[in-house]
PDB file of C-alpha atoms in Angstrom:
ATOM      1  CA  LYS A 241    -274.987 125.237-216.433  1.00  0.00           C
ATOM      2  CA  ALA A 242    -275.132 125.073-220.222  1.00  0.00           C
ATOM      3  CA  GLY A 243    -272.179 123.489-221.963  1.00  0.00           C
ATOM      4  CA  VAL A 244    -270.255 124.569-225.026  1.00  0.00           C
ATOM      5  CA  THR A 245    -272.525 125.007-228.031  1.00  0.00           C
ATOM      6  CA  GLN A 246    -271.275 124.660-231.572  1.00  0.00           C
ATOM      7  CA  THR A 247    -273.315 125.395-234.667  1.00  0.00           C
ATOM      8  CA  PRO A 248    -274.008 124.002-237.108  1.00  0.00           C
ATOM      9  CA  ARG A 249    -273.456 120.345-236.241  1.00  0.00           C
ATOM     10  CA  TYR A 250    -273.014 119.263-239.841  1.00  0.00           C
ATOM     11  CA  LEU A 251    -271.963 121.077-242.997  1.00  0.00           C
ATOM     12  CA  ILE A 252    -271.358 120.036-246.568  1.00  0.00           C
ATOM     13  CA  LYS A 253    -269.452 122.500-248.731  1.00  0.00           C
ATOM     14  CA  THR A 254    -267.914 122.486-252.172  1.00  0.00           C
ATOM     15  CA  ARG A 255    -264.211 122.872-252.799  1.00  0.00           C
ATOM     16  CA  GLY A 256    -263.308 126.547-253.167  1.00  0.00           C
ATOM     17  CA  GLN A 257    -266.148 127.839-250.985  1.00  0.00           C
ATOM     18  CA  GLN A 258    -265.717 129.378-247.578  1.00  0.00           C
ATOM     19  CA  VAL A 259    -267.346 128.422-244.292  1.00  0.00           C
ATOM     20  CA  THR A 260    -267.968 129.993-240.895  1.00  0.00           C
ATOM     21  CA  LEU A 261    -268.392 127.934-237.745  1.00  0.00           C
ATOM     22  CA  SER A 262    -269.698 129.255-234.452  1.00  0.00           C
ATOM     23  CA  CYS A 263    -268.932 128.462-230.823  1.00  0.00           C
ATOM     24  CA  SER A 264    -270.662 129.719-227.676  1.00  0.00           C
ATOM     25  CA  PRO A 265    -268.542 128.964-224.595  1.00  0.00           C
ATOM     26  CA  ILE A 266    -269.715 128.155-221.105  1.00  0.00           C
ATOM     27  CA  SER A 267    -271.097 131.225-219.379  1.00  0.00           C
ATOM     28  CA  GLY A 268    -268.288 133.119-217.655  1.00  0.00           C
ATOM     29  CA  HIS A 269    -265.532 131.488-219.687  1.00  0.00           C
ATOM     30  CA  ARG A 270    -263.345 133.933-221.559  1.00  0.00           C
ATOM     31  CA  SER A 271    -261.059 131.582-223.470  1.00  0.00           C
ATOM     32  CA  VAL A 272    -262.078 129.731-226.606  1.00  0.00           C
ATOM     33  CA  SER A 273    -259.813 127.385-228.532  1.00  0.00           C
ATOM     34  CA  TRP A 274    -260.383 125.614-231.825  1.00  0.00           C
ATOM     35  CA  TYR A 275    -259.126 122.192-232.839  1.00  0.00           C
ATOM     36  CA  GLN A 276    -259.303 120.154-236.020  1.00  0.00           C
ATOM     37  CA  GLN A 277    -259.824 116.410-235.572  1.00  0.00           C
ATOM     38  CA  THR A 278    -259.098 113.953-238.374  1.00  0.00           C
ATOM     39  CA  PRO A 279    -258.609 110.166-238.218  1.00  0.00           C
ATOM     40  CA  GLY A 280    -254.997 110.360-239.315  1.00  0.00           C
ATOM     41  CA  GLN A 281    -253.760 113.382-237.365  1.00  0.00           C
ATOM     42  CA  GLY A 282    -255.986 113.361-234.293  1.00  0.00           C
ATOM     43  CA  LEU A 283    -256.706 116.707-232.639  1.00  0.00           C
ATOM     44  CA  GLN A 284    -254.599 119.580-233.845  1.00  0.00           C
ATOM     45  CA  PHE A 285    -254.622 123.036-232.304  1.00  0.00           C
ATOM     46  CA  LEU A 286    -255.808 125.850-234.582  1.00  0.00           C
ATOM     47  CA  PHE A 287    -255.906 128.938-232.345  1.00  0.00           C
ATOM     48  CA  GLU A 288    -256.994 130.312-229.008  1.00  0.00           C
ATOM     49  CA  TYR A 289    -258.802 133.529-228.193  1.00  0.00           C
ATOM     50  CA  PHE A 290    -258.982 135.239-224.833  1.00  0.00           C
ATOM     51  CA  SER A 291    -260.899 138.459-224.275  1.00  0.00           C
ATOM     52  CA  GLU A 292    -261.234 139.053-228.026  1.00  0.00           C
ATOM     53  CA  THR A 293    -257.476 138.654-228.661  1.00  0.00           C
ATOM     54  CA  GLN A 294    -255.756 135.749-230.358  1.00  0.00           C
ATOM     55  CA  ARG A 295    -253.373 134.437-227.739  1.00  0.00           C
ATOM     56  CA  ASN A 296    -251.967 131.365-229.483  1.00  0.00           C
ATOM     57  CA  LYS A 297    -251.927 130.040-233.019  1.00  0.00           C
ATOM     58  CA  GLY A 298    -251.194 126.590-234.351  1.00  0.00           C
ATOM     59  CA  ASN A 299    -249.471 125.596-237.544  1.00  0.00           C
ATOM     60  CA  PHE A 300    -252.290 126.013-240.053  1.00  0.00           C
ATOM     61  CA  PRO A 301    -252.371 128.080-243.261  1.00  0.00           C
ATOM     62  CA  GLY A 302    -253.788 131.565-243.320  1.00  0.00           C
ATOM     63  CA  ARG A 303    -257.012 130.246-244.863  1.00  0.00           C
ATOM     64  CA  PHE A 304    -257.988 129.395-241.298  1.00  0.00           C
ATOM     65  CA  SER A 305    -258.939 132.418-239.239  1.00  0.00           C
ATOM     66  CA  GLY A 306    -261.022 133.221-236.228  1.00  0.00           C
ATOM     67  CA  ARG A 307    -262.354 135.934-234.032  1.00  0.00           C
ATOM     68  CA  GLN A 308    -263.946 136.378-230.651  1.00  0.00           C
ATOM     69  CA  PHE A 309    -266.690 138.780-229.714  1.00  0.00           C
ATOM     70  CA  SER A 310    -267.160 140.780-226.526  1.00  0.00           C
ATOM     71  CA  ASN A 311    -269.602 138.163-225.208  1.00  0.00           C
ATOM     72  CA  SER A 312    -266.842 135.504-225.656  1.00  0.00           C
ATOM     73  CA  ARG A 313    -268.625 133.792-228.534  1.00  0.00           C
ATOM     74  CA  SER A 314    -266.188 132.816-231.239  1.00  0.00           C
ATOM     75  CA  GLU A 315    -266.303 132.153-234.942  1.00  0.00           C
ATOM     76  CA  MET A 316    -263.889 130.268-237.117  1.00  0.00           C
ATOM     77  CA  ASN A 317    -263.641 130.848-240.846  1.00  0.00           C
ATOM     78  CA  VAL A 318    -262.053 128.696-243.505  1.00  0.00           C
ATOM     79  CA  SER A 319    -261.684 130.208-246.963  1.00  0.00           C
ATOM     80  CA  THR A 320    -261.031 128.471-250.275  1.00  0.00           C
ATOM     81  CA  LEU A 321    -261.969 125.079-248.918  1.00  0.00           C
ATOM     82  CA  GLU A 322    -259.916 122.048-249.882  1.00  0.00           C
ATOM     83  CA  LEU A 323    -260.896 118.388-249.722  1.00  0.00           C
ATOM     84  CA  GLY A 324    -258.364 117.918-246.910  1.00  0.00           C
ATOM     85  CA  ASP A 325    -260.268 120.375-244.720  1.00  0.00           C
ATOM     86  CA  SER A 326    -262.934 117.730-244.162  1.00  0.00           C
ATOM     87  CA  ALA A 327    -262.802 117.114-240.433  1.00  0.00           C
ATOM     88  CA  LEU A 328    -264.524 117.499-237.096  1.00  0.00           C
ATOM     89  CA  TYR A 329    -263.918 121.015-235.795  1.00  0.00           C
ATOM     90  CA  LEU A 330    -264.013 121.244-232.036  1.00  0.00           C
ATOM     91  CA  CYS A 331    -264.257 124.259-229.826  1.00  0.00           C
ATOM     92  CA  ALA A 332    -262.973 124.232-226.235  1.00  0.00           C
ATOM     93  CA  SER A 333    -263.955 126.676-223.515  1.00  0.00           C
ATOM     94  CA  SER A 334    -262.152 127.554-220.304  1.00  0.00           C
ATOM     95  CA  PRO A 335    -262.069 130.407-217.786  1.00  0.00           C
ATOM     96  CA  GLY A 336    -258.725 131.360-219.305  1.00  0.00           C
ATOM     97  CA  GLN A 337    -256.559 132.448-216.383  1.00  0.00           C
ATOM     98  CA  GLY A 338    -254.022 130.024-214.976  1.00  0.00           C
ATOM     99  CA  PHE A 339    -254.262 126.333-215.670  1.00  0.00           C
ATOM    100  CA  THR A 340    -257.806 125.174-216.016  1.00  0.00           C
ATOM    101  CA  GLU A 341    -259.607 122.369-217.679  1.00  0.00           C
ATOM    102  CA  ALA A 342    -260.890 122.806-221.193  1.00  0.00           C
ATOM    103  CA  PHE A 343    -264.448 121.741-221.956  1.00  0.00           C
ATOM    104  CA  PHE A 344    -265.277 120.727-225.480  1.00  0.00           C
ATOM    105  CA  GLY A 345    -268.396 121.157-227.539  1.00  0.00           C
ATOM    106  CA  GLN A 346    -269.903 118.438-229.735  1.00  0.00           C
ATOM    107  CA  GLY A 347    -268.097 119.732-232.770  1.00  0.00           C
ATOM    108  CA  THR A 348    -269.038 120.681-236.312  1.00  0.00           C
ATOM    109  CA  ARG A 349    -268.575 117.939-238.885  1.00  0.00           C
ATOM    110  CA  LEU A 350    -267.414 119.622-242.113  1.00  0.00           C
ATOM    111  CA  THR A 351    -267.396 117.661-245.341  1.00  0.00           C
ATOM    112  CA  VAL A 352    -265.821 119.236-248.413  1.00  0.00           C
ATOM    113  CA  VAL A 353    -266.845 117.694-251.729  1.00  0.00           C
TER     114      VAL A 353
ATOM    115  CA  GLN B 133    -241.751 112.448-234.804  1.00  0.00           C
ATOM    116  CA  LYS B 134    -245.017 113.544-233.244  1.00  0.00           C
ATOM    117  CA  GLU B 135    -244.741 115.310-229.906  1.00  0.00           C
ATOM    118  CA  VAL B 136    -247.242 112.941-228.301  1.00  0.00           C
ATOM    119  CA  GLU B 137    -247.446 109.263-229.181  1.00  0.00           C
ATOM    120  CA  GLN B 138    -250.351 107.038-228.239  1.00  0.00           C
ATOM    121  CA  ASP B 139    -251.050 103.454-229.245  1.00  0.00           C
ATOM    122  CA  PRO B 140    -254.297 103.584-231.255  1.00  0.00           C
ATOM    123  CA  GLY B 141    -255.354 100.064-230.286  1.00  0.00           C
ATOM    124  CA  PRO B 142    -258.014  98.884-230.629  1.00  0.00           C
ATOM    125  CA  LEU B 143    -258.056  97.469-227.124  1.00  0.00           C
ATOM    126  CA  SER B 144    -260.707  94.935-226.171  1.00  0.00           C
ATOM    127  CA  VAL B 145    -261.136  93.726-222.568  1.00  0.00           C
ATOM    128  CA  PRO B 146    -263.771  91.789-220.588  1.00  0.00           C
ATOM    129  CA  GLU B 147    -265.974  93.630-218.140  1.00  0.00           C
ATOM    130  CA  GLY B 148    -264.287  94.017-214.763  1.00  0.00           C
ATOM    131  CA  ALA B 149    -260.747  94.049-216.151  1.00  0.00           C
ATOM    132  CA  ILE B 150    -258.131  96.643-215.292  1.00  0.00           C
ATOM    133  CA  VAL B 151    -257.288  98.760-218.317  1.00  0.00           C
ATOM    134  CA  SER B 152    -253.970 100.517-218.831  1.00  0.00           C
ATOM    135  CA  LEU B 153    -253.705 103.312-221.390  1.00  0.00           C
ATOM    136  CA  ASN B 154    -250.423 105.059-222.099  1.00  0.00           C
ATOM    137  CA  CYS B 155    -248.817 107.966-223.882  1.00  0.00           C
ATOM    138  CA  THR B 156    -245.234 109.001-224.412  1.00  0.00           C
ATOM    139  CA  TYR B 157    -244.029 112.463-225.297  1.00  0.00           C
ATOM    140  CA  SER B 158    -240.878 114.141-226.464  1.00  0.00           C
ATOM    141  CA  ASN B 159    -241.172 117.700-225.141  1.00  0.00           C
ATOM    142  CA  SER B 160    -239.725 117.837-221.629  1.00  0.00           C
ATOM    143  CA  ALA B 161    -241.369 121.244-221.133  1.00  0.00           C
ATOM    144  CA  PHE B 162    -244.848 119.711-220.840  1.00  0.00           C
ATOM    145  CA  GLN B 163    -246.134 120.236-217.319  1.00  0.00           C
ATOM    146  CA  TYR B 164    -249.904 119.783-217.535  1.00  0.00           C
ATOM    147  CA  PHE B 165    -251.365 116.414-218.442  1.00  0.00           C
ATOM    148  CA  MET B 166    -254.939 115.458-219.180  1.00  0.00           C
ATOM    149  CA  TRP B 167    -257.019 112.481-220.182  1.00  0.00           C
ATOM    150  CA  TYR B 168    -260.160 112.867-222.238  1.00  0.00           C
ATOM    151  CA  ARG B 169    -262.805 110.327-223.183  1.00  0.00           C
ATOM    152  CA  GLN B 170    -264.593 110.652-226.500  1.00  0.00           C
ATOM    153  CA  TYR B 171    -267.685 108.711-227.447  1.00  0.00           C
ATOM    154  CA  SER B 172    -268.596 108.303-231.083  1.00  0.00           C
ATOM    155  CA  ARG B 173    -269.955 111.507-232.614  1.00  0.00           C
ATOM    156  CA  LYS B 174    -269.356 113.468-229.410  1.00  0.00           C
ATOM    157  CA  GLY B 175    -266.788 116.009-228.248  1.00  0.00           C
ATOM    158  CA  PRO B 176    -264.000 114.960-225.852  1.00  0.00           C
ATOM    159  CA  GLU B 177    -264.970 114.869-222.186  1.00  0.00           C
ATOM    160  CA  LEU B 178    -262.341 115.663-219.561  1.00  0.00           C
ATOM    161  CA  LEU B 179    -261.653 112.741-217.226  1.00  0.00           C
ATOM    162  CA  MET B 180    -258.610 113.817-215.263  1.00  0.00           C
ATOM    163  CA  TYR B 181    -255.831 116.351-215.216  1.00  0.00           C
ATOM    164  CA  THR B 182    -252.560 116.454-213.306  1.00  0.00           C
ATOM    165  CA  TYR B 183    -249.729 118.858-212.898  1.00  0.00           C
ATOM    166  CA  SER B 184    -246.138 117.637-213.138  1.00  0.00           C
ATOM    167  CA  SER B 185    -245.224 114.149-211.888  1.00  0.00           C
ATOM    168  CA  GLY B 186    -247.208 111.943-209.567  1.00  0.00           C
ATOM    169  CA  ASN B 187    -250.471 110.061-209.255  1.00  0.00           C
ATOM    170  CA  LYS B 188    -254.060 111.207-209.056  1.00  0.00           C
ATOM    171  CA  GLU B 189    -257.053 109.041-208.325  1.00  0.00           C
ATOM    172  CA  ASP B 190    -260.725 109.703-209.016  1.00  0.00           C
ATOM    173  CA  GLY B 191    -263.093 106.813-208.430  1.00  0.00           C
ATOM    174  CA  ARG B 192    -262.186 103.994-210.793  1.00  0.00           C
ATOM    175  CA  PHE B 193    -259.637 106.140-212.636  1.00  0.00           C
ATOM    176  CA  THR B 194    -255.994 106.701-211.750  1.00  0.00           C
ATOM    177  CA  ALA B 195    -253.663 108.959-213.722  1.00  0.00           C
ATOM    178  CA  GLN B 196    -249.904 108.646-213.436  1.00  0.00           C
ATOM    179  CA  VAL B 197    -247.228 110.964-214.758  1.00  0.00           C
ATOM    180  CA  ASP B 198    -243.540 110.064-214.927  1.00  0.00           C
ATOM    181  CA  LYS B 199    -241.752 113.113-216.270  1.00  0.00           C
ATOM    182  CA  SER B 200    -238.329 111.484-216.055  1.00  0.00           C
ATOM    183  CA  SER B 201    -239.485 108.856-218.561  1.00  0.00           C
ATOM    184  CA  LYS B 202    -241.815 111.219-220.452  1.00  0.00           C
ATOM    185  CA  TYR B 203    -244.589 108.712-219.934  1.00  0.00           C
ATOM    186  CA  ILE B 204    -248.172 109.063-218.704  1.00  0.00           C
ATOM    187  CA  SER B 205    -250.759 106.426-217.945  1.00  0.00           C
ATOM    188  CA  LEU B 206    -254.445 106.116-217.211  1.00  0.00           C
ATOM    189  CA  PHE B 207    -255.698 103.078-215.321  1.00  0.00           C
ATOM    190  CA  ILE B 208    -259.356 102.098-215.270  1.00  0.00           C
ATOM    191  CA  ARG B 209    -260.367  99.631-212.569  1.00  0.00           C
ATOM    192  CA  ASP B 210    -263.441  97.398-212.773  1.00  0.00           C
ATOM    193  CA  SER B 211    -264.024  98.420-216.382  1.00  0.00           C
ATOM    194  CA  GLN B 212    -267.637  98.701-217.540  1.00  0.00           C
ATOM    195  CA  PRO B 213    -269.217  98.477-221.004  1.00  0.00           C
ATOM    196  CA  SER B 214    -270.007 102.192-220.638  1.00  0.00           C
ATOM    197  CA  ASP B 215    -266.241 102.838-220.608  1.00  0.00           C
ATOM    198  CA  SER B 216    -266.132 101.805-224.270  1.00  0.00           C
ATOM    199  CA  ALA B 217    -264.852 104.916-226.037  1.00  0.00           C
ATOM    200  CA  THR B 218    -261.721 106.507-227.435  1.00  0.00           C
ATOM    201  CA  TYR B 219    -259.305 107.805-224.795  1.00  0.00           C
ATOM    202  CA  LEU B 220    -257.135 110.778-225.616  1.00  0.00           C
ATOM    203  CA  CYS B 221    -254.142 112.029-223.718  1.00  0.00           C
ATOM    204  CA  ALA B 222    -253.319 115.720-223.902  1.00  0.00           C
ATOM    205  CA  MET B 223    -250.609 117.925-222.517  1.00  0.00           C
ATOM    206  CA  SER B 224    -249.468 121.530-222.461  1.00  0.00           C
ATOM    207  CA  VAL B 225    -246.440 123.580-221.575  1.00  0.00           C
ATOM    208  CA  VAL B 226    -248.097 126.548-219.948  1.00  0.00           C
ATOM    209  CA  PRO B 227    -251.564 127.210-218.590  1.00  0.00           C
ATOM    210  CA  GLY B 228    -253.918 127.768-221.446  1.00  0.00           C
ATOM    211  CA  ASN B 229    -255.597 125.920-224.182  1.00  0.00           C
ATOM    212  CA  GLN B 230    -252.804 124.982-226.566  1.00  0.00           C
ATOM    213  CA  PHE B 231    -252.963 121.295-225.872  1.00  0.00           C
ATOM    214  CA  TYR B 232    -251.030 118.634-227.731  1.00  0.00           C
ATOM    215  CA  PHE B 233    -253.093 115.490-228.140  1.00  0.00           C
ATOM    216  CA  GLY B 234    -252.321 111.864-228.745  1.00  0.00           C
ATOM    217  CA  THR B 235    -254.273 110.268-231.581  1.00  0.00           C
ATOM    218  CA  GLY B 236    -256.400 108.295-229.117  1.00  0.00           C
ATOM    219  CA  THR B 237    -256.813 104.662-228.060  1.00  0.00           C
ATOM    220  CA  SER B 238    -260.058 102.903-228.905  1.00  0.00           C
ATOM    221  CA  LEU B 239    -261.314 100.786-225.986  1.00  0.00           C
ATOM    222  CA  THR B 240    -264.117  98.220-226.029  1.00  0.00           C
ATOM    223  CA  VAL B 241    -265.282  96.601-222.788  1.00  0.00           C
ATOM    224  CA  ILE B 242    -267.120  93.370-223.502  1.00  0.00           C
ATOM    225  CA  PRO B 243    -270.004  92.445-221.145  1.00  0.00           C
TER     226      PRO B 243
END
């Protein structure tokens, strides 16, 4: 069974640009969550999508947005990039109903210069 | 105050030692508790999850939850060099993927 796939693995962007990250969940999983991981703050929840609907949202500015497609693949977008957005962005996949484990992808390492 | 506190370490132990990793939390509504292992440049890998209070054992790993003290632990028996990684605790209030993570404890097992 294929795991969670995130693309690209590495990105370098300039301050002020925007970026789109992609996540393909495990086949059959309908829930996708996004997390930002930084050395100082650890993993922080961005948002969760289930069946194309945002079900939960963390405490991040509106520059961070996401969507989920009918095949459960998800994209995350960050507009007007700031230096502080440099982080590892992780996507987690789960079946979505009831309590289930979340399986993480390898992450996308974003560097803003 | 962060909702989940975890000692960042680093923790260094000899091979074969018993390792104890801990987290405390402030939100009494947390009911689901997980431990993840993260190797360098990799995504977190789920080790164990438990619901509410109690113990759960899986091979060399034992997870304990004490909701009255708002304290969770992960014990690793007969530690191996391959256990060298960062260990993250995570918890949630309701089923779903809004997990609250500790900042992680870096563990090195010395051969």
